[in-house]
Structure formats: C-alpha cells, structure tokens
Coordinates of C-alpha atoms in Angstrom, one line a residue:
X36 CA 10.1 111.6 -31.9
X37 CA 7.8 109.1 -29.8
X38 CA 7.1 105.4 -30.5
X39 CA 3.0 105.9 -31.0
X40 CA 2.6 103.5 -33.5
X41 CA 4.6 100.8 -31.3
X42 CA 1.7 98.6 -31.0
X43 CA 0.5 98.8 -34.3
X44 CA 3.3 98.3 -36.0
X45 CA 3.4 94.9 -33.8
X46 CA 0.6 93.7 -35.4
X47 CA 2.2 94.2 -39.0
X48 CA 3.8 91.3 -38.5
X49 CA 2.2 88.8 -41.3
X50 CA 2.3 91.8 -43.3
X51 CA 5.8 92.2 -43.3
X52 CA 6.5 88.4 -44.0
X53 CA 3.9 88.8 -46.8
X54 CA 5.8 92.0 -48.1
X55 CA 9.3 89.9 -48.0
X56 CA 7.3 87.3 -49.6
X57 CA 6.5 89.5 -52.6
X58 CA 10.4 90.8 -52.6
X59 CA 11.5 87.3 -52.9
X60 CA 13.4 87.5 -49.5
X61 CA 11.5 84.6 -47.7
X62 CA 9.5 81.6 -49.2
X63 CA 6.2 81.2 -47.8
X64 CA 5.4 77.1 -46.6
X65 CA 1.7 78.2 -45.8
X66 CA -0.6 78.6 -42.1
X67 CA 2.2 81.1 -40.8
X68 CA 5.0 78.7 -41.5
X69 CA 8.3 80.2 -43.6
X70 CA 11.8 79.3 -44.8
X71 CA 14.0 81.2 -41.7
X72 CA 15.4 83.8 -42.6
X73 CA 17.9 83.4 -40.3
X74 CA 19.1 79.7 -40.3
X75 CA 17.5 79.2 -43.6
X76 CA 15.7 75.9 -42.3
X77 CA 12.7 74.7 -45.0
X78 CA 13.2 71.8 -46.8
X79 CA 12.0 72.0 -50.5
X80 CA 11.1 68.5 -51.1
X81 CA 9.1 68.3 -47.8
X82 CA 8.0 71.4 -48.0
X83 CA 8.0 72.1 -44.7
X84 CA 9.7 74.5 -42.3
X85 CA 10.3 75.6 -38.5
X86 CA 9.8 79.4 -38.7
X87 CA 6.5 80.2 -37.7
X88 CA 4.4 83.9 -37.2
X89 CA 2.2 83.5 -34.1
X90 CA 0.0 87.1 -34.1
X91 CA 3.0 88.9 -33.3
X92 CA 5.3 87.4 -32.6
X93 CA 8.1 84.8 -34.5
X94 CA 9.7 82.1 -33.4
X95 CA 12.4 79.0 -35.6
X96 CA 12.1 75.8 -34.0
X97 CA 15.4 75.4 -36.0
X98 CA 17.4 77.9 -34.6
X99 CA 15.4 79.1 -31.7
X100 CA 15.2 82.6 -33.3
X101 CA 12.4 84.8 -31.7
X102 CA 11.0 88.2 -31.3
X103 CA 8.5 90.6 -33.1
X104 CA 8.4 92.9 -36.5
X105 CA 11.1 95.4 -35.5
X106 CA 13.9 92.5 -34.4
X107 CA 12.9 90.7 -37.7
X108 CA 13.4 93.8 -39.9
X109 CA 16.4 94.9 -38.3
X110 CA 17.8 91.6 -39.1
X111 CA 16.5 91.9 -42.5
X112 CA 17.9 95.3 -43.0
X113 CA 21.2 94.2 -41.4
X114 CA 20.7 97.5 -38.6
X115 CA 23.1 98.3 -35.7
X116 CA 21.7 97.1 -32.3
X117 CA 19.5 100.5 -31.4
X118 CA 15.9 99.8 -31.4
X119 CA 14.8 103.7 -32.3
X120 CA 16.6 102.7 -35.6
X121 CA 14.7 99.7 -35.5
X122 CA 11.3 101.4 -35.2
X123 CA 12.0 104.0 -37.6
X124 CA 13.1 101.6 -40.3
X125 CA 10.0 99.3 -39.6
X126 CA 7.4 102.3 -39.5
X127 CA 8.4 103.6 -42.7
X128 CA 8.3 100.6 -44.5
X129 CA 4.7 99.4 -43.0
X130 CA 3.6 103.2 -43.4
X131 CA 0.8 102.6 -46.1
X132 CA -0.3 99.7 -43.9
X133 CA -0.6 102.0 -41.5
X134 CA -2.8 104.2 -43.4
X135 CA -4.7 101.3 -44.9
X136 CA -2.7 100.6 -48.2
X137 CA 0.0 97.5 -49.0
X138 CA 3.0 98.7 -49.5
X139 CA 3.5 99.1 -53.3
X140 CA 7.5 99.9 -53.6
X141 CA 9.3 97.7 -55.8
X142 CA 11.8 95.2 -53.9
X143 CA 14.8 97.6 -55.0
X144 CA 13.7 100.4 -53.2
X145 CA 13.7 97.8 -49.9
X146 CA 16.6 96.8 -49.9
X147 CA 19.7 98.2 -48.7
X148 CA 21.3 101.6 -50.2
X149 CA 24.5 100.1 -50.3
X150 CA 23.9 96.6 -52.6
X151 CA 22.7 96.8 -55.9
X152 CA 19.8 94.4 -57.4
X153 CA 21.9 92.1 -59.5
X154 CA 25.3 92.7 -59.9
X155 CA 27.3 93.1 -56.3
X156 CA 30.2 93.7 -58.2
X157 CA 30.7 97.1 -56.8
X158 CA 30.0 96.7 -53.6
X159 CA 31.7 93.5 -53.0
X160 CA 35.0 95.2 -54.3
X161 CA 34.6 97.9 -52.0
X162 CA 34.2 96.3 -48.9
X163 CA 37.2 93.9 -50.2
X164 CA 39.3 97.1 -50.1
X165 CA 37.7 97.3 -46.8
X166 CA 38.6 93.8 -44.9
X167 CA 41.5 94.9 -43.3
X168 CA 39.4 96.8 -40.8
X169 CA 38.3 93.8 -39.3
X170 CA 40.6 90.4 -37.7
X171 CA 37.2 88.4 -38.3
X172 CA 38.7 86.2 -41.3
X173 CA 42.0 85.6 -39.6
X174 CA 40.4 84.4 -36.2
X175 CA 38.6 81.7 -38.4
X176 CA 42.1 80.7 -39.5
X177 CA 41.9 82.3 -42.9
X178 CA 45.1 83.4 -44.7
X179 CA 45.3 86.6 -46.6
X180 CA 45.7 84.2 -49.4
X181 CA 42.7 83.3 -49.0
X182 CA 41.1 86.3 -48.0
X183 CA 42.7 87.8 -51.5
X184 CA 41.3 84.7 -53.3
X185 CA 37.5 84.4 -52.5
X186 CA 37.6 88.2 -52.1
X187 CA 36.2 88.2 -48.9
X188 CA 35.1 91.9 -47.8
X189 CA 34.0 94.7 -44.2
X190 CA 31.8 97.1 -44.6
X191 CA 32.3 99.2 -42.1
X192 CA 29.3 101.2 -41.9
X193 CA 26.8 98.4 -41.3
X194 CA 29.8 96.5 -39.1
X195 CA 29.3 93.1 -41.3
X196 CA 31.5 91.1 -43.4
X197 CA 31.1 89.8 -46.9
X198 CA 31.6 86.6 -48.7
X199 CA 30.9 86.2 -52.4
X200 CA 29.2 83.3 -53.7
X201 CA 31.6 83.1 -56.6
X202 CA 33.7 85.1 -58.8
X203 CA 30.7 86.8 -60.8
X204 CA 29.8 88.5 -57.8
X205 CA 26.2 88.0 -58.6
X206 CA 25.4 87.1 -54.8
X207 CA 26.7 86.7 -51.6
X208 CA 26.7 86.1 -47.8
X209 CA 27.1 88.3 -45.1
X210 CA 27.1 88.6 -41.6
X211 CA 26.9 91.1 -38.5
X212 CA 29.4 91.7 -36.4
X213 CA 27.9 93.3 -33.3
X214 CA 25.3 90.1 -32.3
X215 CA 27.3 87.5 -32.0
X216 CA 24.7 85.1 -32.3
X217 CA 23.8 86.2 -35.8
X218 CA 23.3 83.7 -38.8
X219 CA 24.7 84.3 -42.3
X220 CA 22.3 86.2 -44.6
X221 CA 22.0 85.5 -48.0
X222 CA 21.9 87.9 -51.1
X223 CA 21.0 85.3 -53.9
X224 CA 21.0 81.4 -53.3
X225 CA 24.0 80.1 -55.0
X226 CA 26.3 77.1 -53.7
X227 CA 29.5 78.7 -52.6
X228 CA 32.8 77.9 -55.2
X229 CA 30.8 75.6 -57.5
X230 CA 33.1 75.9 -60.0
X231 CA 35.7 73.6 -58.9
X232 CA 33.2 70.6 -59.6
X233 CA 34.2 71.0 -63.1
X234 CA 37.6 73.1 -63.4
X235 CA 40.9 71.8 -63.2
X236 CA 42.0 73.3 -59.8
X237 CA 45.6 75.3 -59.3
X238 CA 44.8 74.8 -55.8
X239 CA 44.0 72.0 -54.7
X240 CA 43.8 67.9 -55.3
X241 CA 42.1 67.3 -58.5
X242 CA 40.0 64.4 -57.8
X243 CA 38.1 65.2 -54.8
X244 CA 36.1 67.4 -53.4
X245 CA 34.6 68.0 -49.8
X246 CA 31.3 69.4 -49.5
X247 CA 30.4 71.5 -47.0
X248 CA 27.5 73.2 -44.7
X249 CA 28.9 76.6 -44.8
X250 CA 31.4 78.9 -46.7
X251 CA 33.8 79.6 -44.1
X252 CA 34.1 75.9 -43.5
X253 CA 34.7 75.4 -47.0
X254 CA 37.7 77.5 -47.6
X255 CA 38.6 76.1 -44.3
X256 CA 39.7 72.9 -47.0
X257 CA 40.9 75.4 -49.6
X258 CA 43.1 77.3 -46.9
X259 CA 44.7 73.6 -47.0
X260 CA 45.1 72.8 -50.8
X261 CA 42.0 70.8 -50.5
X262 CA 39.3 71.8 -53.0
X263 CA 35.6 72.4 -51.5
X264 CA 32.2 73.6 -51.8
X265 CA 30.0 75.3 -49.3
X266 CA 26.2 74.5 -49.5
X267 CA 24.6 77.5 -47.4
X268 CA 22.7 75.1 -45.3
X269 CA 22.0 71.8 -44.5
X270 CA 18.7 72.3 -47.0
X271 CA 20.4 73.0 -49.9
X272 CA 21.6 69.1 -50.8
X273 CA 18.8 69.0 -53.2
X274 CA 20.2 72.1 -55.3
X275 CA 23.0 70.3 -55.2
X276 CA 22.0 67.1 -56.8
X277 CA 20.0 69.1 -59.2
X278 CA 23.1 70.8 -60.3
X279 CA 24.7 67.4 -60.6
X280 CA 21.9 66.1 -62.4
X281 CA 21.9 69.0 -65.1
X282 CA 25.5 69.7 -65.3
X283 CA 27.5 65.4 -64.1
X284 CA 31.4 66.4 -62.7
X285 CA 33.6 63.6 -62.4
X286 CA 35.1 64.5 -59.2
X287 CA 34.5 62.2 -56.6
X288 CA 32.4 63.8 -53.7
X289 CA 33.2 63.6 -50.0
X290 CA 30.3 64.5 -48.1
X291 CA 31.8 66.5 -45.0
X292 CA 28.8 68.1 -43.6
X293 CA 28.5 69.0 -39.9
X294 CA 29.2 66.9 -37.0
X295 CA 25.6 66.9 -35.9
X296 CA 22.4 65.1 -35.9
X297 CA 21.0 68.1 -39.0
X298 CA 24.4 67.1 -40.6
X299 CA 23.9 63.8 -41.0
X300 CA 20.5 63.9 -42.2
X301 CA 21.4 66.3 -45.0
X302 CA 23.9 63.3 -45.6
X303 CA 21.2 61.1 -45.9
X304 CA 19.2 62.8 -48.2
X305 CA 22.0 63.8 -50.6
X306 CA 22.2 59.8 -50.5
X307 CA 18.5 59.2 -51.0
X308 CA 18.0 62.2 -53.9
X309 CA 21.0 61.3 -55.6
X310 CA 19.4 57.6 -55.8
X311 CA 16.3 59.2 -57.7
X312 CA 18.3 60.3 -60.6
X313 CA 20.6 58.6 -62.7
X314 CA 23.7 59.9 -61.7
X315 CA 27.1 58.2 -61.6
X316 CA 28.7 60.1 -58.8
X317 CA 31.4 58.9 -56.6
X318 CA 31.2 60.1 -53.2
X319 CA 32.8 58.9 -49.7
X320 CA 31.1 59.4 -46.7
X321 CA 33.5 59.1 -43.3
X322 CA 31.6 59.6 -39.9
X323 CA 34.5 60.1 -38.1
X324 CA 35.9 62.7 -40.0
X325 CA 36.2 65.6 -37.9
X326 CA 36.8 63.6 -34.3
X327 CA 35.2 65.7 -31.4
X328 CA 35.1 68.7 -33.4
X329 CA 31.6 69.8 -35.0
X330 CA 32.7 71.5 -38.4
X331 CA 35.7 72.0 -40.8
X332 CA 36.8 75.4 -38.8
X333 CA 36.0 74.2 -35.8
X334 CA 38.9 71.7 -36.5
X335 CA 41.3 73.9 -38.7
X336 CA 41.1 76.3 -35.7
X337 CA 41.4 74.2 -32.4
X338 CA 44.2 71.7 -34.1
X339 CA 45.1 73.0 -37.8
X340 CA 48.0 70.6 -37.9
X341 CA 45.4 67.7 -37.1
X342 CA 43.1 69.0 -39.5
X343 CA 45.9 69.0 -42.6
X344 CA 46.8 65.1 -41.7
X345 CA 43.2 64.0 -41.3
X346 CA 41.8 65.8 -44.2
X347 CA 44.9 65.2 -46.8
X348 CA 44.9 61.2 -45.5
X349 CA 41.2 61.4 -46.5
X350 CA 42.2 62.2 -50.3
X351 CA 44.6 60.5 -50.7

C-alpha cells in the first residue's frame, strides 16, 4: 500500500484537533490554541494555553512537543514507533474528510479496542496481572507493596504502563514505553488517591498530606508511610481547591510540587485560589524541600534514605 494521501492527510490537521474536540479528548482555548495533550499545559482560570496548530503543523511552548497529524494521532492512539501504522491509523479516521464528510463515529468507536468508555475496571485488572513483564515501577523505586496497592498495571501489546486514578477504576494514566520522552496520558481527569484527604489512613501519618505534581511522585511518599496526592499537572491546583471548597478535609496540606519555576507557580496559585473561597485549610509550604533534587522520585531514587529523614522530619 502507498502513502497517496500523505499530503492531504497533513492538511487534516485542525480537523483532527476539532474531531478530539468533539470526543472530549482535548479542550479547545480558541485561534488554534489547545490544552496539550501531551503535558496537559492550559490553565482554566486564564484560559489560556501553549499548544498551538500552525496549518500543519503543532507545536507546546510548554513542553516543546512538535510534529504534524500522524505524530499527534499516534500519540493519541498510544501506537508503536512505525509510521505506516501511523498513516494507516490517521487515514482511516480522517477518511470521510477525505471524501468531503466530518467524521460522524461516536467517540467510543475512537478510542482504543482495548479500554472501555467508563468503567476501566477490566482492563486495568488485566494489565495488573500483567506488570510483572515490565521493571518500569521498580526502577522508580516502587515496592511490590506498592505496586499491589495502587494496582499499577503493563499492557504488553501497546508496550505502556498503567496507573489508576483510584480504586473505582473509573480513569487512569498511562504511559509508553518505547519513546522515552513521552508524557503521561490521561483516561479521565481525576486527582490521583483523593481519598486519603478524608479517610483515616492504615498507611500513613494521619494529619498530613503532601501534594504532588504527578502520580508516581505521589506514591513515592506512600512508598514511605507518608500519605499523598498526585495532581496530574501543575494546572490542576484549581480542581483541587474546588474539591476542597465542595468537600473541606481537615488534614493539613503540604504543598510539595516540583522543584521548578512551573512548580512554584502552581504553589502560588493554590495560595491565591484558596484565598478566594472561604476555606480553613492548613497547609505548609517548605522551598527547600527536596534540596537539589527536582521531584519526590527524583529524591526517593538518587538518596531514598535522605528522602525518608527529610520528608518524615517535615511531618512531624
């Protein structure tokens, strides 16, 4: 099979983005400009965002993500690196474009064979069966304790691991193995182990708990004894305070968000939105907190003995 429709298919481009639009897989911040769906930069309350269609081509000012319709959908569709598949997948979903029509599919017949629309249950089990096919979890300084715990998952065939948002298994994370500069993609937009802002924890200290950028770096501080929540991105503070503000935990908050300029701005604004409402909330904020090191698994991974007397001293 040739690649006739290479060029064409190029200039598809805003009609993909307006098909993920439609599918609810990307947010739309107007002239060109989108929530990444890589890095997941857009902030809500600004309403702006650094991933931008130029004819074309894409480019995140965020992450520095570029490239052109078939490296977007095979990101989207999660596709081994082989461009024919790449091709193949993008020309039959921009077919009826092709032939003049918008796609009309529903978003369930987009989306991956192997997930299913609302409940991952299934297929989060199944690629927990899975996870000891891959050493990804225990290189990021992850017990099988852990790994048992959060149900953490392979799938083999698409070479990716999973992460649930939470014990419902109504969304999760994942993330490609074979481009190693990937970004976590998200199923659903949940904050990651939200449920230990209100339960009495087996695991870890009652009164405190960290919050964090990212999942991984959140049951960095489980893997510890230390109870923690993982945002999903430095742009979901404001789902956080909005949880806060509908559902008030008495736990006292310590803001442990990347060691990094974004970091400290989502800081900042937790601070500032948290002002607007009349919350409250207890929450510590300690620059220094993870020394030279940029996140929480940076830290538990380099020095982990370092980053169970720095962390624990914090909550005490």
């Amino acid at each position: 099979m040739g690649f006739e429709f290479k060029e064409e298919l190029k200039q598809l481009l805003p009609d993909y983005l307006e098909l993920l639009e439609e599918q609810g897989k990307v947010e739309s911040r107007g002239e060109g400009y989108y929530v990444c769906p890589f890095c997941n930069s857009g902030d809500k309350k600004n309403y702006t965002a650094a991933f931008h269609i130029d004819g074309t081509r894409y480019n995140c000012f965020a992450c520095s993500k570029h490239g052109d319709i078939f490296d977007l959908v095979a990101h989207m569709e999660n596709l081994p690196s082989d461009w024919k598949k790449h091709y193949n997948r993008t020309l039959k979903i921009m077919r009826p474009c092709l032939d003049g029509d918008k796609p009309t599919k529903s978003r369930e017949e987009y989306i991956p064979e192997f997930t299913i629309p609302v409940d991952y249950t299934e297929y989060l089990y199944k690629c927990h069966k899975n996870v000891g096919q891959t050493d990804y979890f225990s290189k990021r300084g992850l017990s099988k304790k852990t790994i048992e715990r959060f149900k953490l998952g392979y799938d083999s065939e698409k070479n990716l691991v999973t992460i649930p948002y939470n014990p419902n298994c109504k969304g999760y994370v994942d993330r490609v193995l074979w481009d190693g500069n990937s970004k976590y993609y998200k199923h659903g937009n949940e904050l990651f182990n939200i449920e230990v802002l209100y339960e009495k924890s087996l695991f870890g200290n009652e009164e405190y708990v960290f919050i964090t950028e990212g999942q991984i770096d959140a049951m960095s501080f489980e893997e510890i004894g230390l109870s923690a929540i993982g945002l999903g991105g430095v742009n979901e503070v404001s789902k956080l305070v909005q949880n806060l503000n509908e559902k008030p935990s008495n736990k006292v908050l310590v803001l442990a968000l990347d060691n990094d300029k974004a970091g400290r701005r989502a800081i900042g604004k937790f601070i500032e939105e948290l002002a607007e409402t009349e919350l409250e909330q207890d929450f510590i904020v300690d620059s220094g907190m993870y020394k030279k090191y940029k996140d929480a698994n940076e830290f538990l991974i380099a020095d982990r003995d370092g980053f169970i007397e720095r962390m624990k001293r914090i909550a005490d």
